[in-house]
PDB file of C-alpha atoms in Angstrom:
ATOM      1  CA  UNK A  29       2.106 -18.716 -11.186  1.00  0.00           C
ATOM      2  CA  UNK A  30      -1.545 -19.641 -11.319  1.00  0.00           C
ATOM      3  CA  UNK A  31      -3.502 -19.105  -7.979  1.00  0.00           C
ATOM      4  CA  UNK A  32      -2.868 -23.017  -6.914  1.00  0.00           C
ATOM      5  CA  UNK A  33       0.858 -22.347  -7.287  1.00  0.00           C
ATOM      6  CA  UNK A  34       1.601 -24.181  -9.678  1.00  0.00           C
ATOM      7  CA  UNK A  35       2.847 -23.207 -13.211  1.00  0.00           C
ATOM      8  CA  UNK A  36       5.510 -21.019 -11.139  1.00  0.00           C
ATOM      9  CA  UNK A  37       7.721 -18.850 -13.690  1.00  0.00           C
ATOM     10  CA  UNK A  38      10.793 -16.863 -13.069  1.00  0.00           C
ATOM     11  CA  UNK A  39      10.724 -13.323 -14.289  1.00  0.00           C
ATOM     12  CA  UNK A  40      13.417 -11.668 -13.651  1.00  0.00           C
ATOM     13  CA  UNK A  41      16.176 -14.053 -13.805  1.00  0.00           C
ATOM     14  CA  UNK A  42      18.808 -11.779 -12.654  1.00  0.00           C
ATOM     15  CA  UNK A  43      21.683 -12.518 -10.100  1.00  0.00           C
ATOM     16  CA  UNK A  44      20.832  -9.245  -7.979  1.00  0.00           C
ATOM     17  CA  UNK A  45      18.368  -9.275  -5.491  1.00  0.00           C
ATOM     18  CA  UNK A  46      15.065  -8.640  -7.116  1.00  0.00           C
ATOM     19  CA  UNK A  47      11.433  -8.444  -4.575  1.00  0.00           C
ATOM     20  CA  UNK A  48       8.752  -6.441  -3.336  1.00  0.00           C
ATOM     21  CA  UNK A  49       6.932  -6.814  -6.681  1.00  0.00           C
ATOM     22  CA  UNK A  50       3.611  -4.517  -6.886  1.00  0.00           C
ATOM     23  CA  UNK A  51       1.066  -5.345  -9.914  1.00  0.00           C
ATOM     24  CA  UNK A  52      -0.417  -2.334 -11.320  1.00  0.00           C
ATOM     25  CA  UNK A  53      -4.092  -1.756 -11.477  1.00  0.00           C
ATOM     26  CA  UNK A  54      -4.665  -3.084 -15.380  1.00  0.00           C
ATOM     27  CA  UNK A  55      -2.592  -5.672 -14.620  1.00  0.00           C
ATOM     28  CA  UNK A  56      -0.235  -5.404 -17.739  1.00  0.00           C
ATOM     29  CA  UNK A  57       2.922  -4.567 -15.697  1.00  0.00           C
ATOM     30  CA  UNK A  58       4.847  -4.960 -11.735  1.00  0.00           C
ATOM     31  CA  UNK A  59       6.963  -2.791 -10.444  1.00  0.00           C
ATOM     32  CA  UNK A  60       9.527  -4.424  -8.337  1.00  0.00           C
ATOM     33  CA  UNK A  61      12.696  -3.476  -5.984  1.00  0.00           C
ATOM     34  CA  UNK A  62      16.275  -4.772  -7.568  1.00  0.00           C
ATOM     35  CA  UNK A  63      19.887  -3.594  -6.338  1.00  0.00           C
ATOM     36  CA  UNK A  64      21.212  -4.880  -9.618  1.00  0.00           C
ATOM     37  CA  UNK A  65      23.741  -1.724 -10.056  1.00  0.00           C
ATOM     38  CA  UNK A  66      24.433  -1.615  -6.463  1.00  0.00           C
ATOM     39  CA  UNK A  67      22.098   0.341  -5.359  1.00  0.00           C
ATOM     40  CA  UNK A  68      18.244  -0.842  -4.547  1.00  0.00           C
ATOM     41  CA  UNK A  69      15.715   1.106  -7.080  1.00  0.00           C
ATOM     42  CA  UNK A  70      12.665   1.042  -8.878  1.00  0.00           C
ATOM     43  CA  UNK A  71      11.931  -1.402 -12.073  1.00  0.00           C
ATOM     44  CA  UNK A  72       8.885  -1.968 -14.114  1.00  0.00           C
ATOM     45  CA  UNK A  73       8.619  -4.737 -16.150  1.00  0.00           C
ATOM     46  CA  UNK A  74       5.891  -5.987 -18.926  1.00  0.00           C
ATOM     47  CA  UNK A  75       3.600  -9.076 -16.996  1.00  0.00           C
ATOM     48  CA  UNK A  76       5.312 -11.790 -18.923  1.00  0.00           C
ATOM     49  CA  UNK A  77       9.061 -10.640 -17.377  1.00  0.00           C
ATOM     50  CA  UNK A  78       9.753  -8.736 -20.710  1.00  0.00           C
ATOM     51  CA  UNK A  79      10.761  -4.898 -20.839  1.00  0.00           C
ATOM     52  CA  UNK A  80      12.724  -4.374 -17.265  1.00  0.00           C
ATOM     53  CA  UNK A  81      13.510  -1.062 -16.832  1.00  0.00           C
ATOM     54  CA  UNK A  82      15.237   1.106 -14.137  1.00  0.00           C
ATOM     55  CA  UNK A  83      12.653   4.007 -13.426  1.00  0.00           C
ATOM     56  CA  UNK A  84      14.419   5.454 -10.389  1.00  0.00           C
ATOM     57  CA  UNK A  85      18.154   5.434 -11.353  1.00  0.00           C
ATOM     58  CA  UNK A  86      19.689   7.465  -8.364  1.00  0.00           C
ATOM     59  CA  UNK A  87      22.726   7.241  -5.941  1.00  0.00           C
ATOM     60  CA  UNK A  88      19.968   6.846  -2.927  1.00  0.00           C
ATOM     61  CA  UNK A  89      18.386   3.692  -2.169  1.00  0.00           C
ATOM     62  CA  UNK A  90      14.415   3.323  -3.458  1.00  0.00           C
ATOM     63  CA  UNK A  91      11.891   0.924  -2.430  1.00  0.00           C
ATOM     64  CA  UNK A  92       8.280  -0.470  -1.969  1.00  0.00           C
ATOM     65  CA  UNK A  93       6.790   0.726  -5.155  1.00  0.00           C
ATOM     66  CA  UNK A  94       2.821   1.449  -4.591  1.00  0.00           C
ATOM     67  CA  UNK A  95       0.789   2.196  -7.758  1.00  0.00           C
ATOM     68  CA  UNK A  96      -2.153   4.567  -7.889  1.00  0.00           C
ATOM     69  CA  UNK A  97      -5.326   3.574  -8.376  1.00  0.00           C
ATOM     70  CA  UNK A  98      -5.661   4.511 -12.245  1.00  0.00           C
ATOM     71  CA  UNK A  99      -1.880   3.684 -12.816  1.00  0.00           C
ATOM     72  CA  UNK A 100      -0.567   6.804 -13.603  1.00  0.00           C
ATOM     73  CA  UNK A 101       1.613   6.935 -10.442  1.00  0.00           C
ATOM     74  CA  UNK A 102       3.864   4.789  -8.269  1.00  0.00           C
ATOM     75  CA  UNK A 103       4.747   6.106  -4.708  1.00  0.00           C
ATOM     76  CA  UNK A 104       7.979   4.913  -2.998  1.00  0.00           C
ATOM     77  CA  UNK A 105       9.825   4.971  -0.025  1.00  0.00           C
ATOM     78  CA  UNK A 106      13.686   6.518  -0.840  1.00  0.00           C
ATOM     79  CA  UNK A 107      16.960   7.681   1.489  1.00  0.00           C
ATOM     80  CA  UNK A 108      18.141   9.768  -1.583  1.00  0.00           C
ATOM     81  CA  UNK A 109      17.534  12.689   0.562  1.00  0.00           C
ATOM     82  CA  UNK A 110      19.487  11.519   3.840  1.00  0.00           C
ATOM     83  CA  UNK A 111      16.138  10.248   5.169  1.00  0.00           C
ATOM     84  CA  UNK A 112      13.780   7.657   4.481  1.00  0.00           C
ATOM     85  CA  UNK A 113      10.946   9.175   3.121  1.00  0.00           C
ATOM     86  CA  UNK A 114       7.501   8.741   0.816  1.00  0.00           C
ATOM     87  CA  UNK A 115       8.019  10.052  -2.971  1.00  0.00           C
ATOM     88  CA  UNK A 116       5.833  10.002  -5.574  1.00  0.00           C
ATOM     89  CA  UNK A 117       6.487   9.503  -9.614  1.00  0.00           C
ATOM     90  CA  UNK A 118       4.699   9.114 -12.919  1.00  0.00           C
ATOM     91  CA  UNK A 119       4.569   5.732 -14.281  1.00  0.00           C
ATOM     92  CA  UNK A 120       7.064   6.485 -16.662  1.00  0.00           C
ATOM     93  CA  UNK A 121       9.733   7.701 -13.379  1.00  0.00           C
ATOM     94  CA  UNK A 122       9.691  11.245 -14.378  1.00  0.00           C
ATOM     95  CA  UNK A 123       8.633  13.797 -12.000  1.00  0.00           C
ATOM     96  CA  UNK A 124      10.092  12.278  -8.913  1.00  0.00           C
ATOM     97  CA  UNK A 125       8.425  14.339  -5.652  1.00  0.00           C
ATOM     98  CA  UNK A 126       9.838  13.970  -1.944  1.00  0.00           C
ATOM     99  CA  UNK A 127       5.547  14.119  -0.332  1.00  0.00           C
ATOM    100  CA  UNK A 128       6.563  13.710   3.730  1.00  0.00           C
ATOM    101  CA  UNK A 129      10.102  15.429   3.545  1.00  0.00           C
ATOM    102  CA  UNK A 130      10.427  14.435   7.323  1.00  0.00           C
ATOM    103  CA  UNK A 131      13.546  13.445   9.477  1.00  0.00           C
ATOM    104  CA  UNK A 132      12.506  10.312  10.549  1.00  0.00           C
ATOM    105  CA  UNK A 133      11.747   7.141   8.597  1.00  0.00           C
ATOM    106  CA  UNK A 134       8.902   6.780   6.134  1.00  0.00           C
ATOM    107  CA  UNK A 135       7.901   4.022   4.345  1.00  0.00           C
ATOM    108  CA  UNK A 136       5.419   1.432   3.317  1.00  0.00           C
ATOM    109  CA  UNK A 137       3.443   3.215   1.348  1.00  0.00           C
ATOM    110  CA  UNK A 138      -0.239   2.453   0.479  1.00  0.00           C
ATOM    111  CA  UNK A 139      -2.623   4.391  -1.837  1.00  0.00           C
ATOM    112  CA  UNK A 140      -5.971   4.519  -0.771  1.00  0.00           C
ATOM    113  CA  UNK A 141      -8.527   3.112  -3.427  1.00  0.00           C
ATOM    114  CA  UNK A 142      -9.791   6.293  -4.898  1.00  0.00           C
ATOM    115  CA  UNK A 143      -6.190   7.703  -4.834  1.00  0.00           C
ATOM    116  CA  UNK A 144      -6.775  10.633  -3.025  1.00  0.00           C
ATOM    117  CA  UNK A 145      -5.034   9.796  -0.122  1.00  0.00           C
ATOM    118  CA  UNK A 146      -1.636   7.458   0.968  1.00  0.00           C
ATOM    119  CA  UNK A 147      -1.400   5.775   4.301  1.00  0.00           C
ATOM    120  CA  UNK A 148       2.310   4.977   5.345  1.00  0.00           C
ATOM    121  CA  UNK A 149       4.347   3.789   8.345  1.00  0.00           C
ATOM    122  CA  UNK A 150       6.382   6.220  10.022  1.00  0.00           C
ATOM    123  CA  UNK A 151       8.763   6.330  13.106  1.00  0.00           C
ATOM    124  CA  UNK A 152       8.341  10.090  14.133  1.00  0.00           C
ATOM    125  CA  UNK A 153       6.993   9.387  17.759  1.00  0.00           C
ATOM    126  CA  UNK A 154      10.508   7.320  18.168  1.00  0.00           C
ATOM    127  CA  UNK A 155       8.326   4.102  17.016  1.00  0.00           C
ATOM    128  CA  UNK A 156       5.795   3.210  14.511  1.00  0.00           C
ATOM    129  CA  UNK A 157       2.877   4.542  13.452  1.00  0.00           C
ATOM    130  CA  UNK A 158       0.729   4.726  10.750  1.00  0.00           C
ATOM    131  CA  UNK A 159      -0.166   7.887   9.446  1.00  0.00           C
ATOM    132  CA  UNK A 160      -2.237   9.190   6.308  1.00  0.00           C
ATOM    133  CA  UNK A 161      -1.784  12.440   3.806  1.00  0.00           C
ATOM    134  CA  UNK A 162      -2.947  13.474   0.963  1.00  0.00           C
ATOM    135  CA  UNK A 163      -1.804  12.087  -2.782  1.00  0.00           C
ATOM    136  CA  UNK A 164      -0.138  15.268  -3.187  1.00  0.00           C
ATOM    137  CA  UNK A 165       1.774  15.125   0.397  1.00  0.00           C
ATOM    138  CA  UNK A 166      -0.459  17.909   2.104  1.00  0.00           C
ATOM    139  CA  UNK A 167      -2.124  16.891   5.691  1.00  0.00           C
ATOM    140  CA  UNK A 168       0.107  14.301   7.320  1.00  0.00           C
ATOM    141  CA  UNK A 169      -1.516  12.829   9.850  1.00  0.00           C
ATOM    142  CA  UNK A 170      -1.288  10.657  12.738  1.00  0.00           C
ATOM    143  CA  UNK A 171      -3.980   7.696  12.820  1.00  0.00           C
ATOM    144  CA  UNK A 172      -2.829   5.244  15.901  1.00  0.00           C
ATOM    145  CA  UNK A 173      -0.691   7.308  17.743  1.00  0.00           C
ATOM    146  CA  UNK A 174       0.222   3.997  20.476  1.00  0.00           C
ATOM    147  CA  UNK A 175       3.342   3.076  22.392  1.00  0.00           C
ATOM    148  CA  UNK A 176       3.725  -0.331  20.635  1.00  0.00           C
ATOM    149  CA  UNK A 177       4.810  -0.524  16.872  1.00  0.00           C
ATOM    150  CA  UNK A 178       2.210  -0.179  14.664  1.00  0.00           C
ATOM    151  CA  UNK A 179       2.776  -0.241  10.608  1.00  0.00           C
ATOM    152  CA  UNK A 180       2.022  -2.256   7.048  1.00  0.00           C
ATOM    153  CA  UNK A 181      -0.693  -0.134   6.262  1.00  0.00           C
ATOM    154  CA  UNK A 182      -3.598  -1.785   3.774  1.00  0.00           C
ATOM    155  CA  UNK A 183      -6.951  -0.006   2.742  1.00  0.00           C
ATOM    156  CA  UNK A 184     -10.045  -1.863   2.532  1.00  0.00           C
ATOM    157  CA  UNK A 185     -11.584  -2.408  -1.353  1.00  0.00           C
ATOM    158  CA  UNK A 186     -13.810   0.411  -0.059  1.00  0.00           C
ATOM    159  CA  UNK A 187     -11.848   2.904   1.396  1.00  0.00           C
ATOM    160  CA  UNK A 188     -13.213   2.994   4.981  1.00  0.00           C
ATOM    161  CA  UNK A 189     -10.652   1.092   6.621  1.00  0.00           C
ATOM    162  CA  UNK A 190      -7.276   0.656   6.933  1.00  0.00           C
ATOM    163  CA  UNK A 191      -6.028  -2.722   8.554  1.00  0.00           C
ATOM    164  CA  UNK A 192      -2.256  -2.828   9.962  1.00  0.00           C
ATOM    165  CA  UNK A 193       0.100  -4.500  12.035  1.00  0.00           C
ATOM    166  CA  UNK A 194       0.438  -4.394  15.548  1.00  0.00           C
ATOM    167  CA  UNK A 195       2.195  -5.533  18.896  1.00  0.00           C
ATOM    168  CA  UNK A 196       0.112  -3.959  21.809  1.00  0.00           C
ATOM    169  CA  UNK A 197      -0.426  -7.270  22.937  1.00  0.00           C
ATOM    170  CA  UNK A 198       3.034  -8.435  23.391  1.00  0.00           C
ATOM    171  CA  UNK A 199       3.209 -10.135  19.876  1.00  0.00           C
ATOM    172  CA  UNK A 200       2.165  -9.616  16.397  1.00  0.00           C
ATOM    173  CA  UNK A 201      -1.393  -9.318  15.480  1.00  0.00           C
ATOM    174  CA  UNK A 202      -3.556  -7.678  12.765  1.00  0.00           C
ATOM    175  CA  UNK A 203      -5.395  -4.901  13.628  1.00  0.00           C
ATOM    176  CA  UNK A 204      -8.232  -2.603  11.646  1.00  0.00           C
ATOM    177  CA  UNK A 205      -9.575   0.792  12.200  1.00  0.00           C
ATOM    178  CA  UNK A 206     -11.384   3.506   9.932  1.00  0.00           C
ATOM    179  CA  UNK A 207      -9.775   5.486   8.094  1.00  0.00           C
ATOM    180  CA  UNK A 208      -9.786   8.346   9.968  1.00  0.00           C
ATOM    181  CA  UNK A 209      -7.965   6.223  12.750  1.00  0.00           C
ATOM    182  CA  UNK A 210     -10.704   5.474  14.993  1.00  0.00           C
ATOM    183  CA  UNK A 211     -12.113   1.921  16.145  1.00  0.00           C
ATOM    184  CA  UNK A 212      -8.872  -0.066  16.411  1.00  0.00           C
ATOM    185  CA  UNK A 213      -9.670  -3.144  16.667  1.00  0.00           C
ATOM    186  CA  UNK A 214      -7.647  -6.397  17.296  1.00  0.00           C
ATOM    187  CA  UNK A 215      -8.854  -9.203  14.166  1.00  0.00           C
ATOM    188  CA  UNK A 216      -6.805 -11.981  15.079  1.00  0.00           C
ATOM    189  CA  UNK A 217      -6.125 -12.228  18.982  1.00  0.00           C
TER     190      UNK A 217
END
């Protein structure tokens, strides 16, 4: 659809359940969740709806498709290995990589601009946080580390900041901080 809304345009036209579509960087494709063989995994399809194409095609559910920065990569979150965690493939879906291989539940995952790095929610302190690692899955780290839920990580166009959800205040709010987890700050109050 145009910016305005109007001109809106079905895509996929598909009785499954399609969503969570993800544009990548040139602009020429989205990536998108669909459960269409039973299962939820990762498509791609051409900008105009053309082209669909299962990239993930395994028994495990996959979900919230991230592209890298320069397109060559989509991260995911995935249960296929009995846990909900971040993965990492080529554009293409070959060379599908379990990067947090942890026992709790990882997902949302958001590249940082310069695609060194991928933010994600995770419930390892037994609720959510939002931690960081590198592309490659090396140097998982805890940024808010809080007693209320905090996750839906989202970098800032420069990189220094990450803004995310939050309830410390008894309801839902949005919240920033740098990206190396410091100066949490309430935006919306």
């Amino acid at each position: 659809m145009n910016a305005d809304g109007s001109n809106q345009t079905n895509l996929t036209n598909n009785p499954a359940f399609d969503f969570g579509p993800a544009w990548s960087p040139d602009g020429t494709q989205i990536a998108f969740d669909s459960n269409r063989d039973g299962k939820y995994e990762i498509y791609v399809m051409d900008a105009d709806g053309s082209n669909q194409t299962n990239l993930t095609n395994h028994p495990g559910d996959d979900f919230e498709p991230a592209w890298s920065p320069d397109g060559t990569q989509i991260a995911f979150a995935s249960d296929r290995d009995g846990n909900v965690d971040i993965y990492v493939m080529n554009a293409d879906g070959s060379n599908q990589t379990n990067l947090t291989n942890n026992p709790s539940f990882d997902y949302q995952p958001a590249w940082s601009p310069d695609g060194t790095q991928i933010a994600f929610s995770s419930q390892r302190l037994l609720n959510w946080e939002i931690y960081v690692m590198n592309a490659d899955g090396s140097n998982q780290t805890n940024l808010t580390n809080n007693p209320a839920f905090d996750f839906g990580p989202a970098w800032s166009p420069d990189g220094t900041q990450i803004a995310f959800d939050s309830n410390r205040d008894g309801k839902y709010e949005i919240y920033v901080m740098d990206a190396d987890g410091s100066n949490q700050t309430n935006l919306t109050n």
